[in-house]
PDB file of C-alpha atoms in Angstrom:
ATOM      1  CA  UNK A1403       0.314 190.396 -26.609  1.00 49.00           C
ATOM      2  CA  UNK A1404       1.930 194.011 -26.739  1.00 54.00           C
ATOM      3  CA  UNK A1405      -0.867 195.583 -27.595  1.00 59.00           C
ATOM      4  CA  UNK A1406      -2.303 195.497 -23.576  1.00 63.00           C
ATOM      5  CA  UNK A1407       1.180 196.927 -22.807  1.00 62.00           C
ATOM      6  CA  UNK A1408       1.570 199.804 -25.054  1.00 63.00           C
ATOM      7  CA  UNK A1409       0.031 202.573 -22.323  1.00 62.00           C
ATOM      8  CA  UNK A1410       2.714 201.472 -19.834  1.00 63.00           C
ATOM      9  CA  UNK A1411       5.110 202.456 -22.048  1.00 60.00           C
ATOM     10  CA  UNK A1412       3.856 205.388 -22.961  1.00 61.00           C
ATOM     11  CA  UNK A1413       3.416 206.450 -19.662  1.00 62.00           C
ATOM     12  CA  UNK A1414       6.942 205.368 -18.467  1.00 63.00           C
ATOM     13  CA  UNK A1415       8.542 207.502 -21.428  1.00 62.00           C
ATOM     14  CA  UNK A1416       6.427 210.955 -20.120  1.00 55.00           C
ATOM     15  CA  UNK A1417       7.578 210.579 -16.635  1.00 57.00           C
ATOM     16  CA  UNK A1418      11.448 209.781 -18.107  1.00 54.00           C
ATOM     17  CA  UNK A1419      10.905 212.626 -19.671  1.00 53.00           C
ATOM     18  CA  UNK A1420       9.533 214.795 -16.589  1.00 50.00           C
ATOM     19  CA  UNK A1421      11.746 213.083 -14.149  1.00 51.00           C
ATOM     20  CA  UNK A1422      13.197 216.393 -13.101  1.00 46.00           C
ATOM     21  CA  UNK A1423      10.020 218.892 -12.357  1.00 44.00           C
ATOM     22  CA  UNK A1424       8.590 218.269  -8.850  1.00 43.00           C
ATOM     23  CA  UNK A1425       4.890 218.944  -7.662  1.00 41.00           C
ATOM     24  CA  UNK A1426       4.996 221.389  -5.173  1.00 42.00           C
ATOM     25  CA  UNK A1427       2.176 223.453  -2.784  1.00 39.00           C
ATOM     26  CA  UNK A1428       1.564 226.730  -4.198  1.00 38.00           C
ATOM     27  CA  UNK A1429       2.239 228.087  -0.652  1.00 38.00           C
ATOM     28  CA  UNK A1430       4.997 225.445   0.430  1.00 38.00           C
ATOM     29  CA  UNK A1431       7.529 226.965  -0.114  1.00 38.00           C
ATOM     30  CA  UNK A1432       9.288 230.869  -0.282  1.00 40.00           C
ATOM     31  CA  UNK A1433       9.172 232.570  -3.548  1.00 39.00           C
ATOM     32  CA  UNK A1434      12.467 234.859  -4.149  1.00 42.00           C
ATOM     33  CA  UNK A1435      12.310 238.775  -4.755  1.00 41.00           C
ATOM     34  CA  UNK A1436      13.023 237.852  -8.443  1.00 44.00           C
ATOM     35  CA  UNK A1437      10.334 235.608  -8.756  1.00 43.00           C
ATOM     36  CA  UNK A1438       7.829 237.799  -7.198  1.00 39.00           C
ATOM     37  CA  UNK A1439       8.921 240.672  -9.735  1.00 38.00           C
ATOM     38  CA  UNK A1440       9.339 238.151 -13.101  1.00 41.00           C
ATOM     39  CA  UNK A1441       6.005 235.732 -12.590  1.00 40.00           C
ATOM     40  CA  UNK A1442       3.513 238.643 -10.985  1.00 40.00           C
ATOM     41  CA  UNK A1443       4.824 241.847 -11.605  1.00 43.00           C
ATOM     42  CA  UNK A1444       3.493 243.524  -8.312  1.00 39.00           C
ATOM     43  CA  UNK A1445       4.762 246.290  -6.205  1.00 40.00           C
ATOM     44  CA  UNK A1446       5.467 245.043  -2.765  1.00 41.00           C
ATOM     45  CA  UNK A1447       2.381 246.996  -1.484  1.00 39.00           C
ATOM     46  CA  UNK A1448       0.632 245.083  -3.920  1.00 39.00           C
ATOM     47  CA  UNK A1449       1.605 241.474  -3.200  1.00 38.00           C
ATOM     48  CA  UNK A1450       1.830 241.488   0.764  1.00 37.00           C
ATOM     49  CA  UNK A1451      -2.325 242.247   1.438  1.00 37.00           C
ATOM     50  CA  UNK A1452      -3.192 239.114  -0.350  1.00 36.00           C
ATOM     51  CA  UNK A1453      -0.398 237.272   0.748  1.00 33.00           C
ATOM     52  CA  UNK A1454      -1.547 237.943   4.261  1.00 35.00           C
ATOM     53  CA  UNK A1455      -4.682 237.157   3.629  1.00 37.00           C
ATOM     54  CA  UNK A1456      -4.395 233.705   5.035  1.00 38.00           C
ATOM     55  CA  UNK A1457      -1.902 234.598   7.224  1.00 37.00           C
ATOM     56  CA  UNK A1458      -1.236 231.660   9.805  1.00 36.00           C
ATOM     57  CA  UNK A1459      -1.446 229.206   6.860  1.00 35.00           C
ATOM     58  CA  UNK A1460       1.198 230.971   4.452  1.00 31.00           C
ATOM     59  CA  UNK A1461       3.197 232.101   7.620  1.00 32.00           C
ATOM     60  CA  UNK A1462       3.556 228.431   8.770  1.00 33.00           C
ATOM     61  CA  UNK A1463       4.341 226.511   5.896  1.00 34.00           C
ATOM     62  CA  UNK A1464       6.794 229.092   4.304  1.00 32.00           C
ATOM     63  CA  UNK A1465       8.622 230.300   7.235  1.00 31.00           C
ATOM     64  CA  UNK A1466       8.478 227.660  10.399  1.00 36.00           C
ATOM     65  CA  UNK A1467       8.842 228.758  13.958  1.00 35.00           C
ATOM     66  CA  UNK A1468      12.355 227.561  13.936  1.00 35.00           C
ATOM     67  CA  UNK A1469      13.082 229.726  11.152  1.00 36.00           C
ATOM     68  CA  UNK A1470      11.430 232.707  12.362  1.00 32.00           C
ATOM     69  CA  UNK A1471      12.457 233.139  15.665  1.00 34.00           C
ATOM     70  CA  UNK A1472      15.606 231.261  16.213  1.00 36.00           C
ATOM     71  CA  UNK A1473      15.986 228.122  18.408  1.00 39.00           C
ATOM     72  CA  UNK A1474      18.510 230.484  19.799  1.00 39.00           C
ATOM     73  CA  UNK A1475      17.172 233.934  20.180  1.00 36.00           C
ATOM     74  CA  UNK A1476      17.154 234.959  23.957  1.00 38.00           C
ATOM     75  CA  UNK A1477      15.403 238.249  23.647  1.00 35.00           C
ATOM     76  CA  UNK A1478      13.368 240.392  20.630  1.00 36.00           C
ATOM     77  CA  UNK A1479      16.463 242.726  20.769  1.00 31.00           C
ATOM     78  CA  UNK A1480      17.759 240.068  18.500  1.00 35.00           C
ATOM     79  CA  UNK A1481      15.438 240.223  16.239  1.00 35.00           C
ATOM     80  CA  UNK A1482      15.665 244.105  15.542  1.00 37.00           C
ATOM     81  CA  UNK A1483      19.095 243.657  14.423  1.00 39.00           C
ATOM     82  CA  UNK A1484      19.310 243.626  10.716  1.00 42.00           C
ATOM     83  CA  UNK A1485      22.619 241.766  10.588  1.00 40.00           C
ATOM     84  CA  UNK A1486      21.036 238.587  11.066  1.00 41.00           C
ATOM     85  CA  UNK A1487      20.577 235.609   8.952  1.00 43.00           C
ATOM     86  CA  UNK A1488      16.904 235.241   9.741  1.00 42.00           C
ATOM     87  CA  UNK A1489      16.139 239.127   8.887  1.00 37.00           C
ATOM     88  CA  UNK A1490      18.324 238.771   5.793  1.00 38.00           C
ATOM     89  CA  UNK A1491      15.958 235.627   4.546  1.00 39.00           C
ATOM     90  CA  UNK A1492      12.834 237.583   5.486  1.00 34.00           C
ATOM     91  CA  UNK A1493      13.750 240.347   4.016  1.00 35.00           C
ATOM     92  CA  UNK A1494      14.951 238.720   0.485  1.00 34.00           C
ATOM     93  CA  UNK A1495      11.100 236.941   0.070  1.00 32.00           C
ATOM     94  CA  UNK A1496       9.382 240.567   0.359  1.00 31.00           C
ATOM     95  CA  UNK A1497       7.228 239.600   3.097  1.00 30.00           C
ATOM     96  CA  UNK A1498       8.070 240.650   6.087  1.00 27.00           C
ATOM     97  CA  UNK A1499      10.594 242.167   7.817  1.00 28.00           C
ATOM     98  CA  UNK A1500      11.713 242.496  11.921  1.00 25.00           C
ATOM     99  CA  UNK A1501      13.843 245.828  10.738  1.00 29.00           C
ATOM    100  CA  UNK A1502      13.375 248.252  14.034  1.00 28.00           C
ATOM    101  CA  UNK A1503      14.441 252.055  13.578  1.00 30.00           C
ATOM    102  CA  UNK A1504      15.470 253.825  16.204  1.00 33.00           C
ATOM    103  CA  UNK A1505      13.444 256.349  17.492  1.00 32.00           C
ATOM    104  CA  UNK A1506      15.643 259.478  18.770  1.00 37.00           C
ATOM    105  CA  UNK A1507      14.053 261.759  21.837  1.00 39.00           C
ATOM    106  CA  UNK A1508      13.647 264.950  20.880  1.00 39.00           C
ATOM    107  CA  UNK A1509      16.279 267.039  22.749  1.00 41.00           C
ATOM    108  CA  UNK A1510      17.616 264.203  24.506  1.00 42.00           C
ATOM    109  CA  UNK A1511      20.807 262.145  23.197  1.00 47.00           C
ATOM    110  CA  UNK A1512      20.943 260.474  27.018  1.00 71.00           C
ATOM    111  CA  UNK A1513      18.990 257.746  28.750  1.00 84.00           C
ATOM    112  CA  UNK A1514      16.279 258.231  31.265  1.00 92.00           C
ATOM    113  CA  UNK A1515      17.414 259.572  35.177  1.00 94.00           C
ATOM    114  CA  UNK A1516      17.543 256.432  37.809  1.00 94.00           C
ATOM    115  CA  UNK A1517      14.072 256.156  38.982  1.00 92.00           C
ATOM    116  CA  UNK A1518      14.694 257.686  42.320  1.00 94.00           C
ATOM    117  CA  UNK A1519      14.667 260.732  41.038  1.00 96.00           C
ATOM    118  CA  UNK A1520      10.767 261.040  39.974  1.00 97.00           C
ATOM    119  CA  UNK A1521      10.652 264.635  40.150  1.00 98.00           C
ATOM    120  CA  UNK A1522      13.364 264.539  37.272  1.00 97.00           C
ATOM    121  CA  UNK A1523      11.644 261.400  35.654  1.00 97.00           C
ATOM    122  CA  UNK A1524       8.253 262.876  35.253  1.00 97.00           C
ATOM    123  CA  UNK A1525       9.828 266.004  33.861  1.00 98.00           C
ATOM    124  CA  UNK A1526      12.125 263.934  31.215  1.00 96.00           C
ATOM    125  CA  UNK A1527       9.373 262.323  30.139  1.00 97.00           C
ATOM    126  CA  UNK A1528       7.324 265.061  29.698  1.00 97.00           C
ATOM    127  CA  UNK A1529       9.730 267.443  27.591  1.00 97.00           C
ATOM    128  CA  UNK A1530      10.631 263.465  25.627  1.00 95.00           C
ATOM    129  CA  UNK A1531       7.181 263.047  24.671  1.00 96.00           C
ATOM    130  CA  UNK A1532       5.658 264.104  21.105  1.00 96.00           C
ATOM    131  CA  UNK A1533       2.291 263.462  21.873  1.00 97.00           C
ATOM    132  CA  UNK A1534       0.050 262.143  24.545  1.00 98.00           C
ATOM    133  CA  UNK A1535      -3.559 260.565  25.263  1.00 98.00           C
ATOM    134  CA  UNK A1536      -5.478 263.017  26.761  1.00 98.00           C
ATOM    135  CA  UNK A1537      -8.651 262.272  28.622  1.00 98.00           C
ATOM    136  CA  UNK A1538     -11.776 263.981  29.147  1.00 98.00           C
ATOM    137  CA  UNK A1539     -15.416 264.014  29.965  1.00 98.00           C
ATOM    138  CA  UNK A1540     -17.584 263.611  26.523  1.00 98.00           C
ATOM    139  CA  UNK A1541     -19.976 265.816  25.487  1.00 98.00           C
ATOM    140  CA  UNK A1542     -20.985 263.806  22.872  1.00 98.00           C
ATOM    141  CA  UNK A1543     -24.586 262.120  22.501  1.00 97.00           C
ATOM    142  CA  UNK A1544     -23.928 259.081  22.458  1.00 98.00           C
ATOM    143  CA  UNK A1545     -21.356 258.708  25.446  1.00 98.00           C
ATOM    144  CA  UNK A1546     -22.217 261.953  27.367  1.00 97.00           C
ATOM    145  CA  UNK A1547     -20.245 262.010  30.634  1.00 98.00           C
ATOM    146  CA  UNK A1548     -18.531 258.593  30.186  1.00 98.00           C
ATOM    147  CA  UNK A1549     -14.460 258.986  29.707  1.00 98.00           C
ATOM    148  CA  UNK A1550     -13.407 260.039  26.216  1.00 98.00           C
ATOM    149  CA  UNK A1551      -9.408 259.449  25.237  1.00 98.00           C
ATOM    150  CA  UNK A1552      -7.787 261.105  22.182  1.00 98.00           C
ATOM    151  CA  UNK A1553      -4.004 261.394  20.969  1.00 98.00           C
ATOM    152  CA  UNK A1554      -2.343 264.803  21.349  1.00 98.00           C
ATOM    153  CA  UNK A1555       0.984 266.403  19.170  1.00 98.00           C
ATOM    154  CA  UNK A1556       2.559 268.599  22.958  1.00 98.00           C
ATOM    155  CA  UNK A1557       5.431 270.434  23.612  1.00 98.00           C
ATOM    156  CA  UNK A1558       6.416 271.509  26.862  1.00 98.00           C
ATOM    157  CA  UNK A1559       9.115 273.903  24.986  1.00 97.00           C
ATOM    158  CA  UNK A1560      11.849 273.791  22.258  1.00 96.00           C
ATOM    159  CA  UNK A1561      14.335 270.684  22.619  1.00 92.00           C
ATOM    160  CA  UNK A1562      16.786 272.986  24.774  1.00 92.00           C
ATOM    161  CA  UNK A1563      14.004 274.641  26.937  1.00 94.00           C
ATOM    162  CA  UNK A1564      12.067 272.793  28.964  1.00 96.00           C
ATOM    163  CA  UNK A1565       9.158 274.005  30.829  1.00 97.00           C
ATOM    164  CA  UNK A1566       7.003 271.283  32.340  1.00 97.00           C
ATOM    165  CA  UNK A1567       4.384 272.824  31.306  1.00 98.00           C
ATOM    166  CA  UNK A1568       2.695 271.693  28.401  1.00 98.00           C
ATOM    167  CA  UNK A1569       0.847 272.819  25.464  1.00 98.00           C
ATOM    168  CA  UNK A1570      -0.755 272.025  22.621  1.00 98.00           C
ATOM    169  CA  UNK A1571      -1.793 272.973  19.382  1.00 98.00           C
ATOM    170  CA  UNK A1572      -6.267 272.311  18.557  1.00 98.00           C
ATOM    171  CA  UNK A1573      -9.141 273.487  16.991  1.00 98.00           C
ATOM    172  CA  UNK A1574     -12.628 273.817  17.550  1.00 98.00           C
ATOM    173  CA  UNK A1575     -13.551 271.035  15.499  1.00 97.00           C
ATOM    174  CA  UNK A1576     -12.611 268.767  17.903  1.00 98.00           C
ATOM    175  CA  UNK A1577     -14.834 266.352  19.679  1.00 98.00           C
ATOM    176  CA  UNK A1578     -11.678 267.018  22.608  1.00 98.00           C
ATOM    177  CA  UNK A1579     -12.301 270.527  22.357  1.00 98.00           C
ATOM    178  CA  UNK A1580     -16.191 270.425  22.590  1.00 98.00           C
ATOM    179  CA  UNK A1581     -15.324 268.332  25.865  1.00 98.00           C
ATOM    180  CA  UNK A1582     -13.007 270.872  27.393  1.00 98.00           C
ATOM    181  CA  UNK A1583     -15.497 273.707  26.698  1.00 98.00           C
ATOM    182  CA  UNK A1584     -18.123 272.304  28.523  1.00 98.00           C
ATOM    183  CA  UNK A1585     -15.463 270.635  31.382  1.00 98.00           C
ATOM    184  CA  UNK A1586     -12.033 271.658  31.251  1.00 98.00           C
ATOM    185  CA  UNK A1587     -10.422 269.148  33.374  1.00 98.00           C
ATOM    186  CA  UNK A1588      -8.617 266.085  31.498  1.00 98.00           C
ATOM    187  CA  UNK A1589      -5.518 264.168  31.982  1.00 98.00           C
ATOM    188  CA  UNK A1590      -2.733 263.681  30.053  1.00 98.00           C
ATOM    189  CA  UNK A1591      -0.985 260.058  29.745  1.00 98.00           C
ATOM    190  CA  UNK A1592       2.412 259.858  28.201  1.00 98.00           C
ATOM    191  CA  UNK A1593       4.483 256.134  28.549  1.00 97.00           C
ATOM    192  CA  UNK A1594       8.428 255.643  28.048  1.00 94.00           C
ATOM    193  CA  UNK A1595       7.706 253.323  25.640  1.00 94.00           C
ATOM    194  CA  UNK A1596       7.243 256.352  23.066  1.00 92.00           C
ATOM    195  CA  UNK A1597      10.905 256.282  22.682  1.00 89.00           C
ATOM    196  CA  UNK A1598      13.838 253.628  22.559  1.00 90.00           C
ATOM    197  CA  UNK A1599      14.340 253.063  25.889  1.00 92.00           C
ATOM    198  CA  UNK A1600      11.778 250.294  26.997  1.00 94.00           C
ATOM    199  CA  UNK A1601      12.263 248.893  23.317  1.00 93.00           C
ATOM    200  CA  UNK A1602      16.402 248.456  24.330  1.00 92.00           C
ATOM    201  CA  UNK A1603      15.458 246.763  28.098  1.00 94.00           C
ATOM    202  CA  UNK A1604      12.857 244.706  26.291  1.00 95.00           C
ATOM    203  CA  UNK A1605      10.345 246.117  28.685  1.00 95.00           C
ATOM    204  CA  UNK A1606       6.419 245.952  28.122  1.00 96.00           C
ATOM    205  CA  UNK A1607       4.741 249.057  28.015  1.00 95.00           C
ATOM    206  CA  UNK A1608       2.358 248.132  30.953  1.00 95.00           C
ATOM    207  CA  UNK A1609       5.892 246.959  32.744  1.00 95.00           C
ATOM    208  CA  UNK A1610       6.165 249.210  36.074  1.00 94.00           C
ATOM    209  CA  UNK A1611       9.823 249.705  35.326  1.00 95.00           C
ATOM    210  CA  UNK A1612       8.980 251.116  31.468  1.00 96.00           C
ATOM    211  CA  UNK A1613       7.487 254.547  33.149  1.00 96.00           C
ATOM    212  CA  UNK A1614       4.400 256.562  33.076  1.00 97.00           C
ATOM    213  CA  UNK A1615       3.162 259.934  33.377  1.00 98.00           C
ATOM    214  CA  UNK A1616      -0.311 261.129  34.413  1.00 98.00           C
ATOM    215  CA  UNK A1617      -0.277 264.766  34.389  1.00 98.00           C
ATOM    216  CA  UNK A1618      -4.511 266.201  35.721  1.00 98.00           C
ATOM    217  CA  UNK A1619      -5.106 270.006  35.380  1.00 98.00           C
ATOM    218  CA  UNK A1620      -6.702 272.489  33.772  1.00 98.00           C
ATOM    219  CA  UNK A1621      -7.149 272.985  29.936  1.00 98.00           C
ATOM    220  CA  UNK A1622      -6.862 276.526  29.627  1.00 98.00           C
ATOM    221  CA  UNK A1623      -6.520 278.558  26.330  1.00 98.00           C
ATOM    222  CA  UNK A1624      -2.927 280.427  25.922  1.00 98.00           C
ATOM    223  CA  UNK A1625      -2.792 284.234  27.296  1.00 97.00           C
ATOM    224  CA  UNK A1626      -1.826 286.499  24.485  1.00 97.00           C
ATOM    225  CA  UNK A1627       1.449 287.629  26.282  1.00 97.00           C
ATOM    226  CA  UNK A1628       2.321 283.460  25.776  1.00 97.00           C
ATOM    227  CA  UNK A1629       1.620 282.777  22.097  1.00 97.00           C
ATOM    228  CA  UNK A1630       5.287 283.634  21.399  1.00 97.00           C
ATOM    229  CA  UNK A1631       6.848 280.829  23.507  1.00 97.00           C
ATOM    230  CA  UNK A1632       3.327 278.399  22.747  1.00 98.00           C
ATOM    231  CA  UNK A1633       3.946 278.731  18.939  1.00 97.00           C
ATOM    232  CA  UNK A1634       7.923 278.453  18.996  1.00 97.00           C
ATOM    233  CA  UNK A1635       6.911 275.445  21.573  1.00 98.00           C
ATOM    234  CA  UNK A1636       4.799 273.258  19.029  1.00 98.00           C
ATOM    235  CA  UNK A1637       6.131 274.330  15.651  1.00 98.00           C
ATOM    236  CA  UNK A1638       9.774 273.882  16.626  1.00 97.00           C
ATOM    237  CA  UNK A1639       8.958 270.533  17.520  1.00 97.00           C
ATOM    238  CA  UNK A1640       6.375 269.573  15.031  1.00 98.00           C
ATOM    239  CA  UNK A1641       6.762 271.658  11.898  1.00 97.00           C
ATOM    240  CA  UNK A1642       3.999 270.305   9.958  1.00 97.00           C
ATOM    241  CA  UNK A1643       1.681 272.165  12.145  1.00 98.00           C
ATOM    242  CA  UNK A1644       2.689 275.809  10.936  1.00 96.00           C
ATOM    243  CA  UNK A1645       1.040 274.554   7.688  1.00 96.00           C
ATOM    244  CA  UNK A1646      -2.134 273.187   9.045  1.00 97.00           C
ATOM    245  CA  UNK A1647      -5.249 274.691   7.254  1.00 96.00           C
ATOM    246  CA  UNK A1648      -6.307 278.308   8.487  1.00 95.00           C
ATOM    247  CA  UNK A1649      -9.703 277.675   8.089  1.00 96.00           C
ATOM    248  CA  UNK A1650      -9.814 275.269  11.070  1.00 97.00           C
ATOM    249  CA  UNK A1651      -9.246 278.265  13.161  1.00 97.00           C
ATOM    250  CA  UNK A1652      -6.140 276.809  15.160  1.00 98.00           C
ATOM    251  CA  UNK A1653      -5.355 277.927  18.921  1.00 98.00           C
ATOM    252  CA  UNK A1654      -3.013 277.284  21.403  1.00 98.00           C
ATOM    253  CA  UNK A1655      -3.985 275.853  25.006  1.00 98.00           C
ATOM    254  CA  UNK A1656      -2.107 274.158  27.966  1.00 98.00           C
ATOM    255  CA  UNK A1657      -2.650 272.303  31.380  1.00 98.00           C
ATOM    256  CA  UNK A1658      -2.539 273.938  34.868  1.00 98.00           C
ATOM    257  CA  UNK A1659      -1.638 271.170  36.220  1.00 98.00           C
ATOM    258  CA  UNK A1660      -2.935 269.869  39.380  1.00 98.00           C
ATOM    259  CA  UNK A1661      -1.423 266.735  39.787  1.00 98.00           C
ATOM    260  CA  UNK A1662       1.368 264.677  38.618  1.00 98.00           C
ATOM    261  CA  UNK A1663       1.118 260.800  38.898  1.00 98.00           C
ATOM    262  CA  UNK A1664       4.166 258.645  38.262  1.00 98.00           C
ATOM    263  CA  UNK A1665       5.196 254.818  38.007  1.00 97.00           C
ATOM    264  CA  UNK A1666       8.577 254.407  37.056  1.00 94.00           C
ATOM    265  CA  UNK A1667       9.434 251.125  39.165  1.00 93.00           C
ATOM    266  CA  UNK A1668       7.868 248.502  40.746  1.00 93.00           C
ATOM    267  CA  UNK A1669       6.439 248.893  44.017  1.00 89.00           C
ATOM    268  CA  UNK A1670       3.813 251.852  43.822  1.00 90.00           C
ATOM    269  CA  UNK A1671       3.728 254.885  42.382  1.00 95.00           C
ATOM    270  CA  UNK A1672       4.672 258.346  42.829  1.00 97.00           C
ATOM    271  CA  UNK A1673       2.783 261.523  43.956  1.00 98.00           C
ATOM    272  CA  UNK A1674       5.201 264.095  42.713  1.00 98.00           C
ATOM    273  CA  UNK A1675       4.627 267.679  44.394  1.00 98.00           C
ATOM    274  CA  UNK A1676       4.604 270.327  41.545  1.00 98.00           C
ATOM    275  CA  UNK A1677       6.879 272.054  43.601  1.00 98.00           C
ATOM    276  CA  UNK A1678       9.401 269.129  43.055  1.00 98.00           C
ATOM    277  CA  UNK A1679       8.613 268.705  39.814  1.00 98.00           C
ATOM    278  CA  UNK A1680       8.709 272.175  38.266  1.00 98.00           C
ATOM    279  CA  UNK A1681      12.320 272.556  40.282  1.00 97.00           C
ATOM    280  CA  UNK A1682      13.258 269.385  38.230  1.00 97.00           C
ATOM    281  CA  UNK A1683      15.389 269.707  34.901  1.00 93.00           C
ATOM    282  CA  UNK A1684      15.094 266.629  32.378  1.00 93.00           C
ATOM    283  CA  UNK A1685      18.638 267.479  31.325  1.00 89.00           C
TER     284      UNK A1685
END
């Protein structure tokens, strides 16, 4: 009679035995910084690509909504701050992190002006502004005369001098450049949401009240009686440029401007007189 029995109590004395190991997802739950480290050995820029392969599935089971983004968070500011619990757990799995560095202006340590002032807005944006989107009309086969964007290092002077009128720093090699050879009118787009500002207010970069700046002129290339000021323009505030390879046969040009567009509140936008605006100080 105990012979039909004997595999029941076998089987009862291996799960005695294994009573304390649980059976768990191999995504259910969030493996520690140690664990990552001991069991893989990976870098971090090693493990996070496949781990975000499948992103919505590893995202939801390992870190819920709840624990993400707080029952209680009111705005994203709160999620920038690295003081906080839920950073602090993100952070400790390697995964992710909502860490936010400030971004300083160049020669600015104050806010924006009130947006009354446009004049002085479009110029404080312009001297705040690294680099730009400038627009022009494409030369190349494919897209001849249709609109063709491109991102821009400017200066419109050294932090302490500003000019409001810009330059920048190309070579021929660009498709940009081809562009401006054959047409040299383009516009230049630079948004408030470059810096820390709109990022503070919690603003949207297409939000009326984060600003932008449309500056439309004339791409011309530096006079020699200029370089001076064009070169201690760019390289004082980006640096990396003096070191730029020769052999690219780097020159300096600017905009004559011809207009300057603004929105920097709701309600319309602004049609600054360059009169107005060079008269205006972004200090």
């Amino acid at each position: 009679m105990r012979g039909p029995y004997f595999p029941l109590v076998v089987l009862a004395s291996v799960l005695c035995l294994s009573r304390s190991y649980t059976l768990r997802s191999s995504v259910s739950w969030v493996v520690s910084s140690n664990d990552v480290v001991e069991e893989a050995d990976l870098s971090e820029e090693e493990v996070a690509p496949v781990l975000l392969v499948d992103g919505a599935g590893l995202w939801k089971q390992a870190y819920p909504a709840s624990n993400v983004l707080g029952d209680g968070v009111e705005s994203p500011r709160e999620l920038a701050e690295p003081e906080t619990d839920n950073v602090a757990q993100l952070s400790s799995s390697r995964l992710f992190s909502y860490r936010l560095e400030k971004m300083q202006q160049a020669g600015s340590s104050s806010g924006p002006p009130p947006h009354q002032e446009t004049a002085r807005t479009a110029r404080y944006i312009a001297h705040n502004s690294d680099w730009g989107h400038l627009a022009t009309i494409s030369t190349q086969d494919k897209i001849k005369g249709l609109p063709f964007g491109n991102i821009f290092s400017v200066s419109d002077g050294p932090g302490d001098n500003s000019t409001g009128v810009v330059y920048f720093y190309v070579t021929p090699m660009d498709n940009t450049v081809s562009d401006l050879r054959s047409n040299p009118f383009a516009s230049l787009t630079f948004s408030e949401a470059e810096g820390e500002f709109c990022r503070q207010m919690v603003y949207d970069p297409e939000d009326p009240r984060c600003a932008r700046l449309t500056l439309t002129g004339k791409m011309v290339d530096v006079a020699p009686e200029e370089l001076v000021f064009a070169k201690e323009a760019m390289f004082s505030r980006h640096p990396v440029m003096a070191k730029w390879p020769v052999g690219h046969n780097w020159f300096f040009m600017k905009m004559e401007l011809i207009q300057v567009w603004l929105q920097d509140w709701v309600g319309g936008i602004s049609l600054i007189p360059l009169e107005d605006y060079f008269k205006a100080t972004p200090f």
